[in-house]
mmCIF file of N, CA and C in Angstrom:
data_model
loop_
_atom_site.group_PDB
_atom_site.id
_atom_site.type_symbol
_atom_site.label_atom_id
_atom_site.label_comp_id
_atom_site.label_asym_id
_atom_site.label_seq_id
_atom_site.Cartn_x
_atom_site.Cartn_y
_atom_site.Cartn_z
ATOM 1 N N GLY A 1020 113.306 94.599 106.576
ATOM 2 C CA GLY A 1020 112.232 94.173 107.430
ATOM 3 C C GLY A 1020 111.038 95.107 107.346
ATOM 4 N N LEU A 1021 110.061 94.805 108.125
ATOM 5 C CA LEU A 1021 108.832 95.595 108.165
ATOM 6 C C LEU A 1021 108.985 96.712 109.187
ATOM 7 N N SER A 1022 108.647 97.933 108.790
ATOM 8 C CA SER A 1022 108.750 99.045 109.718
ATOM 9 C C SER A 1022 107.591 98.994 110.719
ATOM 10 N N LYS A 1023 107.843 99.551 111.904
ATOM 11 C CA LYS A 1023 106.806 99.554 112.939
ATOM 12 C C LYS A 1023 105.614 100.395 112.507
ATOM 13 N N SER A 1024 105.859 101.503 111.812
ATOM 14 C CA SER A 1024 104.739 102.348 111.395
ATOM 15 C C SER A 1024 103.874 101.648 110.350
ATOM 16 N N HIS A 1025 104.503 100.881 109.433
ATOM 17 C CA HIS A 1025 103.729 100.130 108.444
ATOM 18 C C HIS A 1025 102.932 99.026 109.118
ATOM 19 N N LEU A 1026 103.542 98.370 110.091
ATOM 20 C CA LEU A 1026 102.838 97.311 110.817
ATOM 21 C C LEU A 1026 101.644 97.887 111.575
ATOM 22 N N LYS A 1027 101.834 99.026 112.207
ATOM 23 C CA LYS A 1027 100.747 99.654 112.949
ATOM 24 C C LYS A 1027 99.616 100.067 112.003
ATOM 25 N N ALA A 1028 99.981 100.654 110.866
ATOM 26 C CA ALA A 1028 98.967 101.050 109.886
ATOM 27 C C ALA A 1028 98.210 99.833 109.374
ATOM 28 N N PHE A 1029 98.952 98.752 109.080
ATOM 29 C CA PHE A 1029 98.311 97.525 108.616
ATOM 30 C C PHE A 1029 97.308 97.023 109.637
ATOM 31 N N CYS A 1030 97.677 97.048 110.911
ATOM 32 C CA CYS A 1030 96.763 96.583 111.970
ATOM 33 C C CYS A 1030 95.496 97.425 112.008
ATOM 34 N N TRP A 1031 95.626 98.749 111.889
ATOM 35 C CA TRP A 1031 94.440 99.616 111.897
ATOM 36 C C TRP A 1031 93.575 99.386 110.666
ATOM 37 N N TYR A 1032 94.191 99.265 109.498
ATOM 38 C CA TYR A 1032 93.415 99.009 108.282
ATOM 39 C C TYR A 1032 92.697 97.659 108.370
ATOM 40 N N SER A 1033 93.371 96.676 108.962
ATOM 41 C CA SER A 1033 92.741 95.361 109.134
ATOM 42 C C SER A 1033 91.525 95.456 110.035
ATOM 43 N N LYS A 1034 91.648 96.207 111.125
ATOM 44 C CA LYS A 1034 90.504 96.374 112.037
ATOM 45 C C LYS A 1034 89.361 97.101 111.327
ATOM 46 N N ALA A 1035 89.702 98.121 110.546
ATOM 47 C CA ALA A 1035 88.672 98.869 109.825
ATOM 48 C C ALA A 1035 87.974 97.982 108.803
ATOM 49 N N TYR A 1036 88.720 97.045 108.220
ATOM 50 C CA TYR A 1036 88.145 96.131 107.223
ATOM 51 C C TYR A 1036 87.207 95.116 107.866
ATOM 52 N N GLU A 1037 87.470 94.771 109.113
ATOM 53 C CA GLU A 1037 86.708 93.711 109.779
ATOM 54 C C GLU A 1037 85.345 94.165 110.298
ATOM 55 N N VAL A 1038 85.048 95.454 110.241
ATOM 56 C CA VAL A 1038 83.728 95.901 110.696
ATOM 57 C C VAL A 1038 82.665 95.379 109.732
ATOM 58 N N GLU A 1039 81.419 95.484 110.126
ATOM 59 C CA GLU A 1039 80.329 94.897 109.343
ATOM 60 C C GLU A 1039 80.316 95.400 107.893
ATOM 61 N N VAL A 1040 80.475 96.704 107.721
ATOM 62 C CA VAL A 1040 80.531 97.281 106.374
ATOM 63 C C VAL A 1040 81.787 98.148 106.314
ATOM 64 N N PRO A 1041 82.898 97.578 105.824
ATOM 65 C CA PRO A 1041 84.147 98.348 105.791
ATOM 66 C C PRO A 1041 84.046 99.517 104.811
ATOM 67 N N THR A 1042 84.760 100.588 105.122
ATOM 68 C CA THR A 1042 84.756 101.740 104.220
ATOM 69 C C THR A 1042 85.580 101.412 102.981
ATOM 70 N N ILE A 1043 85.280 102.110 101.917
ATOM 71 C CA ILE A 1043 86.007 101.906 100.677
ATOM 72 C C ILE A 1043 87.488 102.250 100.874
ATOM 73 N N HIS A 1044 87.767 103.252 101.708
ATOM 74 C CA HIS A 1044 89.158 103.621 101.969
ATOM 75 C C HIS A 1044 89.897 102.500 102.701
ATOM 76 N N ALA A 1045 89.233 101.865 103.651
ATOM 77 C CA ALA A 1045 89.875 100.767 104.388
ATOM 78 C C ALA A 1045 90.195 99.603 103.457
ATOM 79 N N ILE A 1046 89.284 99.303 102.559
ATOM 80 C CA ILE A 1046 89.517 98.208 101.609
ATOM 81 C C ILE A 1046 90.712 98.531 100.718
ATOM 82 N N TYR A 1047 90.726 99.747 100.167
ATOM 83 C CA TYR A 1047 91.813 100.169 99.288
ATOM 84 C C TYR A 1047 93.152 100.179 100.027
ATOM 85 N N ALA A 1048 93.171 100.753 101.227
ATOM 86 C CA ALA A 1048 94.414 100.844 101.995
ATOM 87 C C ALA A 1048 94.951 99.459 102.353
ATOM 88 N N LEU A 1049 94.072 98.562 102.735
ATOM 89 C CA LEU A 1049 94.499 97.204 103.074
ATOM 90 C C LEU A 1049 95.039 96.488 101.832
ATOM 91 N N ALA A 1050 94.411 96.716 100.690
ATOM 92 C CA ALA A 1050 94.894 96.133 99.440
ATOM 93 C C ALA A 1050 96.306 96.615 99.127
ATOM 94 N N ARG A 1051 96.543 97.912 99.304
ATOM 95 C CA ARG A 1051 97.883 98.465 99.050
ATOM 96 C C ARG A 1051 98.912 97.843 99.988
ATOM 97 N N CYS A 1052 98.539 97.648 101.237
ATOM 98 C CA CYS A 1052 99.453 97.008 102.192
ATOM 99 C C CYS A 1052 99.858 95.628 101.681
ATOM 100 N N HIS A 1053 98.884 94.854 101.230
ATOM 101 C CA HIS A 1053 99.176 93.499 100.744
ATOM 102 C C HIS A 1053 100.014 93.536 99.461
ATOM 103 N N ARG A 1054 99.727 94.463 98.558
ATOM 104 C CA ARG A 1054 100.473 94.508 97.290
ATOM 105 C C ARG A 1054 101.907 94.974 97.502
ATOM 106 N N GLN A 1055 102.092 95.958 98.373
ATOM 107 C CA GLN A 1055 103.415 96.546 98.561
ATOM 108 C C GLN A 1055 104.201 95.937 99.719
ATOM 109 N N GLY A 1056 103.567 95.071 100.485
ATOM 110 C CA GLY A 1056 104.255 94.479 101.622
ATOM 111 C C GLY A 1056 104.453 95.472 102.759
ATOM 112 N N LEU A 1057 103.451 96.295 103.011
ATOM 113 C CA LEU A 1057 103.520 97.296 104.079
ATOM 114 C C LEU A 1057 102.858 96.751 105.337
ATOM 115 N N GLY A 1058 103.661 96.397 106.317
ATOM 116 C CA GLY A 1058 103.135 95.855 107.567
ATOM 117 C C GLY A 1058 102.838 94.369 107.509
ATOM 118 N N ILE A 1059 103.051 93.781 106.356
ATOM 119 C CA ILE A 1059 102.774 92.357 106.134
ATOM 120 C C ILE A 1059 103.578 91.929 104.913
ATOM 121 N N CYS A 1060 103.804 90.636 104.772
ATOM 122 C CA CYS A 1060 104.500 90.149 103.578
ATOM 123 C C CYS A 1060 103.610 90.366 102.355
ATOM 124 N N LYS A 1061 104.244 90.624 101.211
ATOM 125 C CA LYS A 1061 103.484 90.829 99.982
ATOM 126 C C LYS A 1061 102.592 89.624 99.700
ATOM 127 N N ASP A 1062 101.367 89.907 99.290
ATOM 128 C CA ASP A 1062 100.410 88.863 98.952
ATOM 129 C C ASP A 1062 99.554 89.396 97.803
ATOM 130 N N PHE A 1063 99.984 89.111 96.569
ATOM 131 C CA PHE A 1063 99.305 89.639 95.396
ATOM 132 C C PHE A 1063 97.885 89.097 95.247
ATOM 133 N N THR A 1064 97.672 87.863 95.651
ATOM 134 C CA THR A 1064 96.332 87.278 95.525
ATOM 135 C C THR A 1064 95.332 88.024 96.397
ATOM 136 N N THR A 1065 95.681 88.235 97.660
ATOM 137 C CA THR A 1065 94.798 88.967 98.564
ATOM 138 C C THR A 1065 94.643 90.413 98.107
ATOM 139 N N ALA A 1066 95.730 91.021 97.673
ATOM 140 C CA ALA A 1066 95.668 92.401 97.186
ATOM 141 C C ALA A 1066 94.692 92.512 96.022
ATOM 142 N N ARG A 1067 94.763 91.582 95.111
ATOM 143 C CA ARG A 1067 93.884 91.630 93.935
ATOM 144 C C ARG A 1067 92.420 91.493 94.326
ATOM 145 N N ILE A 1068 92.136 90.590 95.258
ATOM 146 C CA ILE A 1068 90.764 90.409 95.732
ATOM 147 C C ILE A 1068 90.243 91.701 96.375
ATOM 148 N N LEU A 1069 91.077 92.322 97.202
ATOM 149 C CA LEU A 1069 90.660 93.555 97.869
ATOM 150 C C LEU A 1069 90.511 94.711 96.879
ATOM 151 N N PHE A 1070 91.438 94.822 95.932
ATOM 152 C CA PHE A 1070 91.303 95.866 94.915
ATOM 153 C C PHE A 1070 90.032 95.653 94.090
ATOM 154 N N GLN A 1071 89.681 94.395 93.830
ATOM 155 C CA GLN A 1071 88.438 94.110 93.102
ATOM 156 C C GLN A 1071 87.224 94.610 93.890
ATOM 157 N N GLN A 1072 87.243 94.407 95.208
ATOM 158 C CA GLN A 1072 86.138 94.887 96.038
ATOM 159 C C GLN A 1072 86.019 96.404 95.958
ATOM 160 N N ALA A 1073 87.142 97.095 96.092
ATOM 161 C CA ALA A 1073 87.122 98.556 96.056
ATOM 162 C C ALA A 1073 86.784 99.074 94.658
ATOM 163 N N ALA A 1074 87.277 98.396 93.632
ATOM 164 C CA ALA A 1074 86.999 98.812 92.251
ATOM 165 C C ALA A 1074 85.508 98.671 91.939
ATOM 166 N N ARG A 1075 84.883 97.615 92.446
ATOM 167 C CA ARG A 1075 83.437 97.439 92.244
ATOM 168 C C ARG A 1075 82.643 98.573 92.899
ATOM 169 N N LEU A 1076 83.219 99.182 93.927
ATOM 170 C CA LEU A 1076 82.587 100.316 94.610
ATOM 171 C C LEU A 1076 82.998 101.643 93.967
ATOM 172 N N GLN A 1077 83.600 101.567 92.785
ATOM 173 C CA GLN A 1077 83.973 102.740 91.989
ATOM 174 C C GLN A 1077 85.106 103.564 92.592
ATOM 175 N N HIS A 1078 86.058 102.915 93.277
ATOM 176 C CA HIS A 1078 87.230 103.628 93.801
ATOM 177 C C HIS A 1078 88.241 103.746 92.663
ATOM 178 N N PRO A 1079 88.479 104.957 92.126
ATOM 179 C CA PRO A 1079 89.313 105.115 90.935
ATOM 180 C C PRO A 1079 90.762 104.644 91.101
ATOM 181 N N LYS A 1080 91.350 104.888 92.256
ATOM 182 C CA LYS A 1080 92.737 104.439 92.446
ATOM 183 C C LYS A 1080 92.805 102.914 92.548
ATOM 184 N N ALA A 1081 91.775 102.309 93.118
ATOM 185 C CA ALA A 1081 91.714 100.846 93.160
ATOM 186 C C ALA A 1081 91.567 100.295 91.752
ATOM 187 N N GLN A 1082 90.786 100.975 90.920
ATOM 188 C CA GLN A 1082 90.645 100.549 89.524
ATOM 189 C C GLN A 1082 91.996 100.608 88.817
ATOM 190 N N THR A 1083 92.767 101.651 89.104
ATOM 191 C CA THR A 1083 94.090 101.798 88.496
ATOM 192 C C THR A 1083 95.016 100.667 88.942
ATOM 193 N N GLU A 1084 95.075 100.437 90.241
ATOM 194 C CA GLU A 1084 95.957 99.391 90.786
ATOM 195 C C GLU A 1084 95.543 98.008 90.283
ATOM 196 N N LEU A 1085 94.243 97.744 90.284
ATOM 197 C CA LEU A 1085 93.753 96.446 89.814
ATOM 198 C C LEU A 1085 94.081 96.269 88.337
ATOM 199 N N GLY A 1086 93.896 97.318 87.554
ATOM 200 C CA GLY A 1086 94.253 97.247 86.138
ATOM 201 C C GLY A 1086 95.713 96.894 85.940
ATOM 202 N N THR A 1087 96.573 97.500 86.734
ATOM 203 C CA THR A 1087 98.006 97.213 86.638
ATOM 204 C C THR A 1087 98.294 95.765 87.025
ATOM 205 N N MET A 1088 97.652 95.301 88.084
ATOM 206 C CA MET A 1088 97.852 93.911 88.497
ATOM 207 C C MET A 1088 97.376 92.955 87.406
ATOM 208 N N MET A 1089 96.260 93.292 86.761
ATOM 209 C CA MET A 1089 95.739 92.438 85.690
ATOM 210 C C MET A 1089 96.657 92.478 84.467
ATOM 211 N N MET A 1090 97.225 93.644 84.186
ATOM 212 C CA MET A 1090 98.152 93.761 83.062
ATOM 213 C C MET A 1090 99.404 92.908 83.306
ATOM 214 N N LEU A 1091 99.865 92.894 84.554
ATOM 215 C CA LEU A 1091 101.087 92.169 84.904
ATOM 216 C C LEU A 1091 100.841 90.705 85.281
ATOM 217 N N GLY A 1092 99.596 90.351 85.500
ATOM 218 C CA GLY A 1092 99.294 88.990 85.945
ATOM 219 C C GLY A 1092 99.630 88.760 87.401
ATOM 220 N N GLU A 1093 99.587 89.809 88.204
ATOM 221 C CA GLU A 1093 99.873 89.683 89.633
ATOM 222 C C GLU A 1093 98.625 89.192 90.373
ATOM 223 N N GLY A 1094 98.760 88.121 91.111
ATOM 224 C CA GLY A 1094 97.661 87.615 91.931
ATOM 225 C C GLY A 1094 96.566 86.914 91.158
ATOM 226 N N GLY A 1095 96.789 86.672 89.885
ATOM 227 C CA GLY A 1095 95.792 86.009 89.047
ATOM 228 C C GLY A 1095 96.210 86.101 87.591
ATOM 229 N N PRO A 1096 95.347 85.651 86.710
ATOM 230 C CA PRO A 1096 95.719 85.637 85.288
ATOM 231 C C PRO A 1096 95.791 87.050 84.700
ATOM 232 N N ARG A 1097 96.597 87.195 83.656
ATOM 233 C CA ARG A 1097 96.641 88.456 82.912
ATOM 234 C C ARG A 1097 95.306 88.630 82.194
ATOM 235 N N ASP A 1098 94.838 89.869 82.164
ATOM 236 C CA ASP A 1098 93.594 90.170 81.469
ATOM 237 C C ASP A 1098 93.720 91.575 80.897
ATOM 238 N N LEU A 1099 94.250 91.660 79.690
ATOM 239 C CA LEU A 1099 94.516 92.935 79.046
ATOM 240 C C LEU A 1099 93.240 93.750 78.853
ATOM 241 N N ASP A 1100 92.182 93.140 78.366
ATOM 242 C CA ASP A 1100 90.940 93.869 78.116
ATOM 243 C C ASP A 1100 90.380 94.482 79.395
ATOM 244 N N GLN A 1101 90.368 93.702 80.458
ATOM 245 C CA GLN A 1101 89.858 94.206 81.737
ATOM 246 C C GLN A 1101 90.762 95.300 82.286
ATOM 247 N N ALA A 1102 92.076 95.148 82.140
ATOM 248 C CA ALA A 1102 93.022 96.164 82.608
ATOM 249 C C ALA A 1102 92.769 97.493 81.909
ATOM 250 N N LEU A 1103 92.612 97.445 80.597
ATOM 251 C CA LEU A 1103 92.367 98.670 79.833
ATOM 252 C C LEU A 1103 91.033 99.308 80.233
ATOM 253 N N TRP A 1104 90.001 98.490 80.427
ATOM 254 C CA TRP A 1104 88.697 99.006 80.835
ATOM 255 C C TRP A 1104 88.792 99.699 82.200
ATOM 256 N N LEU A 1105 89.496 99.063 83.139
ATOM 257 C CA LEU A 1105 89.653 99.653 84.469
ATOM 258 C C LEU A 1105 90.416 100.971 84.395
ATOM 259 N N TRP A 1106 91.491 101.002 83.608
ATOM 260 C CA TRP A 1106 92.246 102.249 83.457
ATOM 261 C C TRP A 1106 91.391 103.333 82.819
ATOM 262 N N GLU A 1107 90.543 102.968 81.876
ATOM 263 C CA GLU A 1107 89.648 103.960 81.254
ATOM 264 C C GLU A 1107 88.674 104.522 82.285
ATOM 265 N N GLN A 1108 88.120 103.658 83.134
ATOM 266 C CA GLN A 1108 87.215 104.115 84.187
ATOM 267 C C GLN A 1108 87.928 105.088 85.120
ATOM 268 N N ALA A 1109 89.132 104.716 85.534
ATOM 269 C CA ALA A 1109 89.895 105.555 86.456
ATOM 270 C C ALA A 1109 90.342 106.856 85.792
ATOM 271 N N SER A 1110 90.686 106.795 84.510
ATOM 272 C CA SER A 1110 91.105 108.019 83.819
ATOM 273 C C SER A 1110 89.933 108.980 83.687
ATOM 274 N N ASP A 1111 88.721 108.450 83.504
ATOM 275 C CA ASP A 1111 87.525 109.300 83.461
ATOM 276 C C ASP A 1111 87.327 110.038 84.788
ATOM 277 N N ALA A 1112 87.820 109.445 85.877
ATOM 278 C CA ALA A 1112 87.726 110.073 87.198
ATOM 279 C C ALA A 1112 88.931 110.977 87.474
ATOM 280 N N GLY A 1113 89.855 111.058 86.503
ATOM 281 C CA GLY A 1113 90.983 111.968 86.628
ATOM 282 C C GLY A 1113 92.228 111.411 87.289
ATOM 283 N N VAL A 1114 92.347 110.103 87.410
ATOM 284 C CA VAL A 1114 93.532 109.514 88.035
ATOM 285 C C VAL A 1114 94.700 109.577 87.040
ATOM 286 N N ARG A 1115 95.705 110.366 87.390
ATOM 287 C CA ARG A 1115 96.842 110.584 86.483
ATOM 288 C C ARG A 1115 97.555 109.293 86.104
ATOM 289 N N GLN A 1116 97.728 108.397 87.067
ATOM 290 C CA GLN A 1116 98.442 107.149 86.776
ATOM 291 C C GLN A 1116 97.691 106.322 85.733
ATOM 292 N N ALA A 1117 96.381 106.307 85.807
ATOM 293 C CA ALA A 1117 95.586 105.567 84.822
ATOM 294 C C ALA A 1117 95.725 106.200 83.441
ATOM 295 N N ILE A 1118 95.702 107.529 83.393
ATOM 296 C CA ILE A 1118 95.887 108.235 82.118
ATOM 297 C C ILE A 1118 97.258 107.918 81.544
ATOM 298 N N SER A 1119 98.274 107.948 82.392
ATOM 299 C CA SER A 1119 99.639 107.627 81.966
ATOM 300 C C SER A 1119 99.746 106.188 81.478
ATOM 301 N N ASN A 1120 99.114 105.266 82.196
ATOM 302 C CA ASN A 1120 99.140 103.856 81.788
ATOM 303 C C ASN A 1120 98.532 103.673 80.406
ATOM 304 N N LEU A 1121 97.402 104.343 80.154
ATOM 305 C CA LEU A 1121 96.758 104.241 78.847
ATOM 306 C C LEU A 1121 97.635 104.841 77.759
ATOM 307 N N ALA A 1122 98.268 105.960 78.054
ATOM 308 C CA ALA A 1122 99.144 106.600 77.063
ATOM 309 C C ALA A 1122 100.343 105.708 76.755
ATOM 310 N N LEU A 1123 100.939 105.123 77.778
ATOM 311 C CA LEU A 1123 102.084 104.235 77.568
ATOM 312 C C LEU A 1123 101.681 103.000 76.765
ATOM 313 N N TYR A 1124 100.517 102.454 77.089
ATOM 314 C CA TYR A 1124 100.047 101.284 76.359
ATOM 315 C C TYR A 1124 99.790 101.647 74.897
ATOM 316 N N ASP A 1125 99.128 102.787 74.671
ATOM 317 C CA ASP A 1125 98.847 103.240 73.309
ATOM 318 C C ASP A 1125 100.131 103.481 72.529
ATOM 319 N N ASN A 1126 101.140 104.016 73.210
ATOM 320 C CA ASN A 1126 102.423 104.291 72.573
ATOM 321 C C ASN A 1126 103.119 102.997 72.146
ATOM 322 N N THR A 1127 102.953 101.923 72.930
ATOM 323 C CA THR A 1127 103.567 100.649 72.546
ATOM 324 C C THR A 1127 102.897 100.071 71.317
ATOM 325 N N LEU A 1128 101.619 100.404 71.109
ATOM 326 C CA LEU A 1128 100.911 99.897 69.930
ATOM 327 C C LEU A 1128 101.262 100.676 68.679
ATOM 328 N N THR A 1129 101.460 101.991 68.848
ATOM 329 C CA THR A 1129 101.692 102.832 67.683
ATOM 330 C C THR A 1129 103.171 103.076 67.401
ATOM 331 N N GLY A 1130 104.020 102.663 68.340
ATOM 332 C CA GLY A 1130 105.461 102.792 68.122
ATOM 333 C C GLY A 1130 105.929 104.101 68.552
#
């Protein structure tokens, strides 16, 4: 089931998102809640939309998560080129997971 702390966090992130101009952190946090099912049932479509909003605002971790969703086809069609571009953007900002994703992808190409 859903933990009370995750539900409470989801409620706060939702309130933060509903303000006139939500913070980039609120958008990213709410997206993670939807993708991971924290405080709410998993919803990849909503998560992808929210990660896209945060990624457009140059949030590196959102770029990483969105790239992964695009690579896996979660919440929308697979888009390898866009996934790689997003991971490159995030890796330039120093996000270890994005760097690891690029290395793993490169390793699958080179054997």
